[in-house]
Short mmCIF file of C-alpha atoms in Angstrom, two decimals:
data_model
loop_
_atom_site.label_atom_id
_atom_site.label_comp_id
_atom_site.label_asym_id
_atom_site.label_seq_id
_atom_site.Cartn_x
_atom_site.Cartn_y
_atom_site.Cartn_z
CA UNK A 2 -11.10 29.97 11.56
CA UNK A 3 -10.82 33.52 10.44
CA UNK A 4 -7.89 33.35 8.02
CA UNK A 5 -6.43 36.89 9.95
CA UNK A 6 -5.57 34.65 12.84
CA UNK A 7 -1.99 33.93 12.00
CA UNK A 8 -1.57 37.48 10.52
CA UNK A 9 0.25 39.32 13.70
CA UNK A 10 3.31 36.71 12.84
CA UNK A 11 3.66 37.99 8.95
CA UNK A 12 3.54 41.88 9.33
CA UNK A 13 5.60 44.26 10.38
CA UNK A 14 3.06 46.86 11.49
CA UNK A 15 -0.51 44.90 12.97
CA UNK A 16 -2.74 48.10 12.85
CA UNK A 17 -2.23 48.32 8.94
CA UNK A 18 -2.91 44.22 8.49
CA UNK A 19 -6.32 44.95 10.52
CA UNK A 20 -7.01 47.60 8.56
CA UNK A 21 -6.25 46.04 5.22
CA UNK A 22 -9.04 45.37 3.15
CA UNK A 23 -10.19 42.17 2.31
CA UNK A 24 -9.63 42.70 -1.73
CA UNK A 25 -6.15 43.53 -0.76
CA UNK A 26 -5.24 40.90 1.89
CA UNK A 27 -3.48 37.84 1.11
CA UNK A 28 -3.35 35.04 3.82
CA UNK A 29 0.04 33.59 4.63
CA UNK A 30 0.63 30.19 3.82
CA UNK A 31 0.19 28.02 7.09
CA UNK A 32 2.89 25.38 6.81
CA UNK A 33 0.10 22.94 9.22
CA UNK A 34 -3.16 21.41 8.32
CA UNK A 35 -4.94 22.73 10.18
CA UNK A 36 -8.10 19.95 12.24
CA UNK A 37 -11.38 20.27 10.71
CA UNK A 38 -14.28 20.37 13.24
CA UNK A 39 -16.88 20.42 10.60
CA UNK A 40 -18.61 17.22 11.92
CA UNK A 41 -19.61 19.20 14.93
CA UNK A 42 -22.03 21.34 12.43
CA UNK A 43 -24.47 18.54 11.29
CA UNK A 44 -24.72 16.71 15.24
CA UNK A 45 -25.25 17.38 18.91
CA UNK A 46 -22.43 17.72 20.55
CA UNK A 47 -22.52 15.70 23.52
CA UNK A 48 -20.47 17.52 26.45
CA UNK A 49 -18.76 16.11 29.11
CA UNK A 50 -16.60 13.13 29.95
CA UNK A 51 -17.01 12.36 26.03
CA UNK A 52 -15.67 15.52 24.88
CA UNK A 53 -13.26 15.77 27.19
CA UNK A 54 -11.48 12.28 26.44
CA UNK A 55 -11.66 13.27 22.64
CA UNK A 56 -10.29 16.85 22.72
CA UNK A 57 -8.51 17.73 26.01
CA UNK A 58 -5.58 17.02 27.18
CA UNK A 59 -6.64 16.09 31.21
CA UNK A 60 -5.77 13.12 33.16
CA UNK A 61 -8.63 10.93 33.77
CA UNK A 62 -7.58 10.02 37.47
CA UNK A 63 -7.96 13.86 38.59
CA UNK A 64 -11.34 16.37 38.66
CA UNK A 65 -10.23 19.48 36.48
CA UNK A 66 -13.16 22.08 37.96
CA UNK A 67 -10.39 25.13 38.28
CA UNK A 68 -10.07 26.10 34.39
CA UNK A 69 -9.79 29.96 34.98
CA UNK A 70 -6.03 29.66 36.84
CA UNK A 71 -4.51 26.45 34.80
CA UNK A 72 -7.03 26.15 31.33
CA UNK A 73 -7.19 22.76 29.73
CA UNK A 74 -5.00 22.61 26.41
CA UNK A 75 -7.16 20.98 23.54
CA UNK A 76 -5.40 17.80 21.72
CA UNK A 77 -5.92 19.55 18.17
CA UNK A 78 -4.38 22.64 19.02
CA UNK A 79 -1.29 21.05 20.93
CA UNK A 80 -1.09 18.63 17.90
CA UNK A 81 -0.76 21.63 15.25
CA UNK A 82 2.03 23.28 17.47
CA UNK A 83 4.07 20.24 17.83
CA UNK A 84 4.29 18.82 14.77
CA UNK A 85 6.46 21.21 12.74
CA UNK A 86 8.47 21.97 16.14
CA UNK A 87 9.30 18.39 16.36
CA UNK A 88 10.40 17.63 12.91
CA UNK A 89 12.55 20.97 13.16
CA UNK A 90 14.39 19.61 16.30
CA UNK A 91 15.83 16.59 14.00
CA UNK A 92 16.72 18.31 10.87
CA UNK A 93 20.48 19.49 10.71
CA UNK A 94 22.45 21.08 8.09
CA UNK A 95 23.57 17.26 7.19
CA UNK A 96 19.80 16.26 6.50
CA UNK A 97 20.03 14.71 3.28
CA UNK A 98 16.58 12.54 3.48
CA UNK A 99 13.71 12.12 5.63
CA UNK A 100 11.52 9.01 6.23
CA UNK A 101 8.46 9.63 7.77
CA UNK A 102 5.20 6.92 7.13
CA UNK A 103 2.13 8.00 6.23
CA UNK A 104 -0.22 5.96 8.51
CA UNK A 105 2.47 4.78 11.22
CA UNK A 106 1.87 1.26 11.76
CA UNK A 107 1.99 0.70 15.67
CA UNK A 108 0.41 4.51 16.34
CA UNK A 109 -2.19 4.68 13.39
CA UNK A 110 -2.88 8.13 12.64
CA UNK A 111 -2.43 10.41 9.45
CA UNK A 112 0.61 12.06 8.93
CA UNK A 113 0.63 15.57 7.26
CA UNK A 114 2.95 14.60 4.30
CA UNK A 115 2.18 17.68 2.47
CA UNK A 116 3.20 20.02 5.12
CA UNK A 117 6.29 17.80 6.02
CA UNK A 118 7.43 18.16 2.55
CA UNK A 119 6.91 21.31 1.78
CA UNK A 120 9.07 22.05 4.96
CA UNK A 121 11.87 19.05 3.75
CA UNK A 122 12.10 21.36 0.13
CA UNK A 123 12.40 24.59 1.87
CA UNK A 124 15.52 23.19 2.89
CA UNK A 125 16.95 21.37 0.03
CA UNK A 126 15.51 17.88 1.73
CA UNK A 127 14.47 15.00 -0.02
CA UNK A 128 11.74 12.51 1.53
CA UNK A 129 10.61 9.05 1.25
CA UNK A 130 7.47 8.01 2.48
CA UNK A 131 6.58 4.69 3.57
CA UNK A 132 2.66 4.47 2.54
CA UNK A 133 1.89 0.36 3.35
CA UNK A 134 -1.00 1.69 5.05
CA UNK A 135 -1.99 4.72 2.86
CA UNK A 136 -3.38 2.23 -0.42
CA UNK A 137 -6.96 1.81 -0.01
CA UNK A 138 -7.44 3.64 3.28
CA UNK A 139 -6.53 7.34 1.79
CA UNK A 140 -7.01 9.39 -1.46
CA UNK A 141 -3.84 9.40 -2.74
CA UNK A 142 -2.66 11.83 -5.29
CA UNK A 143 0.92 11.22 -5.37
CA UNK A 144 1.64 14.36 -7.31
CA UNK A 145 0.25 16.47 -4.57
CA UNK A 146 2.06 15.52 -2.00
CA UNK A 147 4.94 16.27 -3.52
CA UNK A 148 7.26 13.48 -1.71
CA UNK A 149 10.79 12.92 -3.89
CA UNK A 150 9.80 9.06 -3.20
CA UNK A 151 6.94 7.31 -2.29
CA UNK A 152 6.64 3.63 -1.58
CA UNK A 153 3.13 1.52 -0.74
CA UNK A 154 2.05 -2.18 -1.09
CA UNK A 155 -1.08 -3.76 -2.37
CA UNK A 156 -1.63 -6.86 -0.25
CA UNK A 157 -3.16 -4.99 2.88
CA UNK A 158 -5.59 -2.39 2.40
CA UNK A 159 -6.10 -3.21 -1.11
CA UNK A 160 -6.21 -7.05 -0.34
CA UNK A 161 -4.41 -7.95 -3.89
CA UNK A 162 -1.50 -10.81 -3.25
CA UNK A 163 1.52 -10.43 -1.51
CA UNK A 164 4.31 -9.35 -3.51
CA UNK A 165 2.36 -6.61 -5.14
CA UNK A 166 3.94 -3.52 -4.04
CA UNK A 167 4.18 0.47 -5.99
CA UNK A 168 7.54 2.91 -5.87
CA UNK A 169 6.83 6.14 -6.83
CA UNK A 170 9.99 8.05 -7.80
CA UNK A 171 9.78 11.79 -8.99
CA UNK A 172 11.68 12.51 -12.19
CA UNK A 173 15.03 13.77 -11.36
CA UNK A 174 15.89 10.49 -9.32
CA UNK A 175 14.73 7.20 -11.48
CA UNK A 176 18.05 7.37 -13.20
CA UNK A 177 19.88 6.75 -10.09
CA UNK A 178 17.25 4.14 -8.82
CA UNK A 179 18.60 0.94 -8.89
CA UNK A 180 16.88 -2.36 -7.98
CA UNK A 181 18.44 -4.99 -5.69
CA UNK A 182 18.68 -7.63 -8.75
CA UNK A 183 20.00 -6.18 -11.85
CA UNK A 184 18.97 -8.18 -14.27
CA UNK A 185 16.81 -7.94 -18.03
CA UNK A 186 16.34 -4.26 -19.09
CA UNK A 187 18.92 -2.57 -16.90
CA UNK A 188 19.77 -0.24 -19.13
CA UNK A 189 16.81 0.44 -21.07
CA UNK A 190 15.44 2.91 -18.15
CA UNK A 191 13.60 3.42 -15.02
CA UNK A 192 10.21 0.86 -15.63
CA UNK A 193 12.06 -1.77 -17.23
CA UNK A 194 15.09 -1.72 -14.75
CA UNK A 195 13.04 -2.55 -12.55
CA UNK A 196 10.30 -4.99 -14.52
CA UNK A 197 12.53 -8.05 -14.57
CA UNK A 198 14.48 -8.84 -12.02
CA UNK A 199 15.67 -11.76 -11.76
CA UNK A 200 13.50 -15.06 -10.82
CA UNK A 201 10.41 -12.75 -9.41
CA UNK A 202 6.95 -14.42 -9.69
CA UNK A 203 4.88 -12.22 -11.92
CA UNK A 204 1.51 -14.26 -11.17
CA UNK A 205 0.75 -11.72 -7.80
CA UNK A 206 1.44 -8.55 -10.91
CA UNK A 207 -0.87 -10.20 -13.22
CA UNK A 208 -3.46 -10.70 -11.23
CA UNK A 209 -3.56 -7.30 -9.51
CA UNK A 210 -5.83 -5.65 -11.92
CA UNK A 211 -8.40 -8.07 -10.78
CA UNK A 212 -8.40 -6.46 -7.64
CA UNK A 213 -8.11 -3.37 -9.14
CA UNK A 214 -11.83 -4.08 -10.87
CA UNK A 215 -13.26 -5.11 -7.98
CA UNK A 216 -12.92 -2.04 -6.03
CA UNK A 217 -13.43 0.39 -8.94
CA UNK A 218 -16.48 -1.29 -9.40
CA UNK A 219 -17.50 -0.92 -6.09
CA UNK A 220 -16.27 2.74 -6.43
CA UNK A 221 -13.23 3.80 -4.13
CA UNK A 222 -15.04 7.15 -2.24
CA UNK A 223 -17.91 4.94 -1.33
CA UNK A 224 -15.28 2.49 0.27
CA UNK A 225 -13.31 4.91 1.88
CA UNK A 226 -16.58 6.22 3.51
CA UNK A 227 -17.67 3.42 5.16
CA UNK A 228 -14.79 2.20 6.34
CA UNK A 229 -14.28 5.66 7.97
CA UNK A 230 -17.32 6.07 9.12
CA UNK A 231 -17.43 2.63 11.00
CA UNK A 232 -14.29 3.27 12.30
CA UNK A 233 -15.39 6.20 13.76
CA UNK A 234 -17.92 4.78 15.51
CA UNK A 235 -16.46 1.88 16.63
CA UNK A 236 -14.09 3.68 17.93
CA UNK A 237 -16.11 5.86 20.17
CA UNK A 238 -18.23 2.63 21.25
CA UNK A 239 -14.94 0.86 22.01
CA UNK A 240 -13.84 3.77 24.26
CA UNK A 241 -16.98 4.71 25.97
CA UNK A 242 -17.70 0.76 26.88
CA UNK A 243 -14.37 0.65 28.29
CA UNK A 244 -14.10 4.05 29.65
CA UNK A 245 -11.00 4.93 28.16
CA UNK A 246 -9.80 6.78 25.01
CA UNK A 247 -8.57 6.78 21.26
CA UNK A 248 -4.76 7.78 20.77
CA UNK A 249 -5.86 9.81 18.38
CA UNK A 250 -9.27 11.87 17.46
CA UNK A 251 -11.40 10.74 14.39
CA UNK A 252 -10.18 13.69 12.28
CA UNK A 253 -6.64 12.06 12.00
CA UNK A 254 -7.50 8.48 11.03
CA UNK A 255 -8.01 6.72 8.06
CA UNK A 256 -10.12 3.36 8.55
CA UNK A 257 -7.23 2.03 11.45
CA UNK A 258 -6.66 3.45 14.97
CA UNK A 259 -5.69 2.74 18.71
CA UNK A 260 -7.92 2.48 21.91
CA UNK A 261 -6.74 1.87 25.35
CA UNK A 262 -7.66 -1.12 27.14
CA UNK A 263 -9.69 -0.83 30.14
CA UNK A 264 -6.70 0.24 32.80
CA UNK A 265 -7.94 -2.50 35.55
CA UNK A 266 -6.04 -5.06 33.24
CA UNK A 267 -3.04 -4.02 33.83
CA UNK A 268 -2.66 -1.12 36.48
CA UNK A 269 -1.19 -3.20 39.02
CA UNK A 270 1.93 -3.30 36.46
CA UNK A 271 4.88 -0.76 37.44
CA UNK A 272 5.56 -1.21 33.57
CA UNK A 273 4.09 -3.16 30.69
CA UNK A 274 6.24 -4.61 28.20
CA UNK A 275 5.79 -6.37 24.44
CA UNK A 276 5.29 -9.60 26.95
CA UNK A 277 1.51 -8.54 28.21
CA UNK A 278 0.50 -6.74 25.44
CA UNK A 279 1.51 -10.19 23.58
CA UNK A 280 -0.43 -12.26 26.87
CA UNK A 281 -3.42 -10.13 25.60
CA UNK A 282 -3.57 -10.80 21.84
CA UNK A 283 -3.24 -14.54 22.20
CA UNK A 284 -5.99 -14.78 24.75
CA UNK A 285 -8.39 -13.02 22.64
CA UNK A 286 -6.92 -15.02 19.52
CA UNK A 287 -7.51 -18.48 21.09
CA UNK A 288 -10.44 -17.85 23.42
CA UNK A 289 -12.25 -15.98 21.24
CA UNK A 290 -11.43 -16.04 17.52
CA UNK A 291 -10.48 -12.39 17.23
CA UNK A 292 -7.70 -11.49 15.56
CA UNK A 293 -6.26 -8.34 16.30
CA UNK A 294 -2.77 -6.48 17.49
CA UNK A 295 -2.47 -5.17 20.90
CA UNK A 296 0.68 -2.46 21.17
CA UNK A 297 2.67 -0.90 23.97
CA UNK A 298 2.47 3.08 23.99
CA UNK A 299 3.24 5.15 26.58
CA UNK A 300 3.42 2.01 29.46
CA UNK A 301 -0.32 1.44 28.57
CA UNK A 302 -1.91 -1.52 26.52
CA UNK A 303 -3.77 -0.35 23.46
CA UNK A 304 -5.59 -2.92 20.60
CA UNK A 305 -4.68 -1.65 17.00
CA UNK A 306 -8.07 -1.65 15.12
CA UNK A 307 -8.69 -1.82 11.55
CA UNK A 308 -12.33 -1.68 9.84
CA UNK A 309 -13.02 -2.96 6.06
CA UNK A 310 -15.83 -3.51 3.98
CA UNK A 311 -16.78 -6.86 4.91
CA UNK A 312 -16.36 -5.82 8.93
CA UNK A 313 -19.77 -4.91 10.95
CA UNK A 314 -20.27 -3.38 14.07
CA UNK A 315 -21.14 -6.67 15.69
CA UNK A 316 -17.24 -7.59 15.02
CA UNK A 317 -16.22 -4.98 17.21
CA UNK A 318 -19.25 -5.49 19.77
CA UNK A 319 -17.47 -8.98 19.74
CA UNK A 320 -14.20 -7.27 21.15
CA UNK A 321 -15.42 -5.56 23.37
CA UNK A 322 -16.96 -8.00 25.34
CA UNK A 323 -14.29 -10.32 24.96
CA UNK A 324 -11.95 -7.57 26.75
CA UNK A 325 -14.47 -6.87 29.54
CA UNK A 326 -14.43 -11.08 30.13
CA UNK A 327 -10.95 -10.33 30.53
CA UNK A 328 -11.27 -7.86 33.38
CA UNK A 329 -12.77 -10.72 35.14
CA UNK A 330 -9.46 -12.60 35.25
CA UNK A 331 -7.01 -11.95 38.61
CA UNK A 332 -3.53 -12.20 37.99
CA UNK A 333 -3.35 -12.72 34.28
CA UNK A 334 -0.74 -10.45 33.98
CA UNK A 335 2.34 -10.27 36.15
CA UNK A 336 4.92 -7.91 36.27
CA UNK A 337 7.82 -8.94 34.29
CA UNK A 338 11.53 -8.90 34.73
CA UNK A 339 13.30 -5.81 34.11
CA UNK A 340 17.23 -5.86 33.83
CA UNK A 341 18.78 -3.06 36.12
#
């Protein structure tokens, strides 16, 4: 991106910003990340119905050949102009806090938590940021992001016990942060207000720096990596066997992300419901020994996949098979009751 492409929006007079010299010009800030292409340097592209499911936004059940009189709007670029616009619409002059998650749970994707921050503070908001899916998928510098709070959990993605959990409060607001059980060292400040409390079983706290060894030792980047990588191409095998599409392109996922389900499962449905996508999960849980969520988004059936260290392709060459047995099945879905 030439870093003069937002410039007409931050000067008053365009011919002297083109004419400005480079020593002399100063970028604006852009208040967006902006997607990052770069993989596209070191590969062939493959163009196409595989580029087209990844990056435009076209329905697959028409034949786009008129681009010059309607154009094709790329998913990136769409994603970039609606994010800020939508958290705008639902801040008022009451906003006190914002929640937002870092890796949504049911739509798995990467949340810009710098940008929405940075746009919170402009206006005197404070955010918390729900991160259960951030520990041991993302590089997480806390300090950089900048969020007033910041709350994560150790038993998924960093596969320490249950109960293990990190709250990260900035400075100015651990003197008003109270836990739910006040208890032992109440008044003695923030860490020890909230280091006894009560009856709490400390055995999950004690042994969480043995998990902590084991992936240092097995160094974080080089987890991260391959857990991103795979997903990556699981996720375009998953898609292309099944000829559908990710919610989401590779660029904004971690090591977790949606694909749709083949649409022959369920397209004689008027609308799908928590019942089928639950019909669906059971039938590959007890048939065939995968475990793994299936969501509702958008009246379409999606499977929720996550990829760790100890996960291989095969597991996911598994899955797909299982879901094209499924195809095979007449009237395992039916439509479901709808109140008026």
């Amino acid at each position: 991106m030439n870093k003069r492409d937002f410039g007409s929006f931050h000067a008053s007079n365009v011919e002297e910003l083109i004419f400005l010299s480079e020593e002399n010009y100063q970028p604006p800030d852009i208040p967006i990340k902006l997607p990052d292409f770069s993989e596209y340097q070191n590969e062939v592209v493959t163009f196409g119905k595989k580029i087209k499911q990844k990056h435009f936004v076209l329905g697959e059940d028409y034949t786009f050949i008129n681009h010059g009189a309607f154009g094709a709007v790329i998913k990136d670029v769409l994603l970039v102009a609606q994010v800020e616009n939508c958290l705008l619409a639902g801040l008022h002059d009451n906003t006190r806090l914002v929640v937002v998650d870092h890796i949504p749970s049911n739509t798995p994707f990467i949340m810009p938590i710098k940008e929405i921050t940075d746009i919170c503070h402009e206006r005197n908001i404070k955010v918390l940021v729900d991160g259960a899916h951030a520990l041991g998928q993302l590089d997480l510098n806390l300090k950089e992001l900048d969020a007033d709070f910041y709350a994560t959990n150790c038993h998924k993605w960093l596969s320490a016990c249950k109960g293990t959990a990190l709250l990260y409060v900035t400075k100015p607001y651990q003197e008003i942060m109270m836990p739910l059980v006040i208890s032992h060292g109440y008044d003695s400040g923030f860490i020890s207000r909230f280091s006894w409390t009560g009856l709490h079983d400390y055995s999950p706290f004690l042994a969480l720096h043995t998990a902590l060894d084991f992936w240092i030792s097995l160094k974080p980047a080089t987890i991260r990596k391959y857990m991103h990588t795979l997903a990556k191409q699981v996720g375009d095998m998953l898609a292309e066997t099944w000829e559908t599409e990710l919610l989401a392109s590779s660029d904004m996922i971690g090591s977790m992300f949606c694909v749709q389900l083949p649409k022959v499962i369920y397209k004689h449905l008027v609308q799908v419901c928590y019942d089928h996508a639950e019909t669906i999960q059971n039938i590959l849980y007890h048939k065939f020994n995968i475990e793994v969520p299936v969501k509702v988004i958008n009246n379409a059936l999606y499977v929720r996949v996550s990829v760790h260290i100890y996960n291989t392709i095969e597991d996911y060459q598994h899955l797909a098979q299982a879901v094209i047995a499924i195809m095979g099945q007449d009237g395992l879905l039916q439509e479901a009751d709808v109140p008026n």
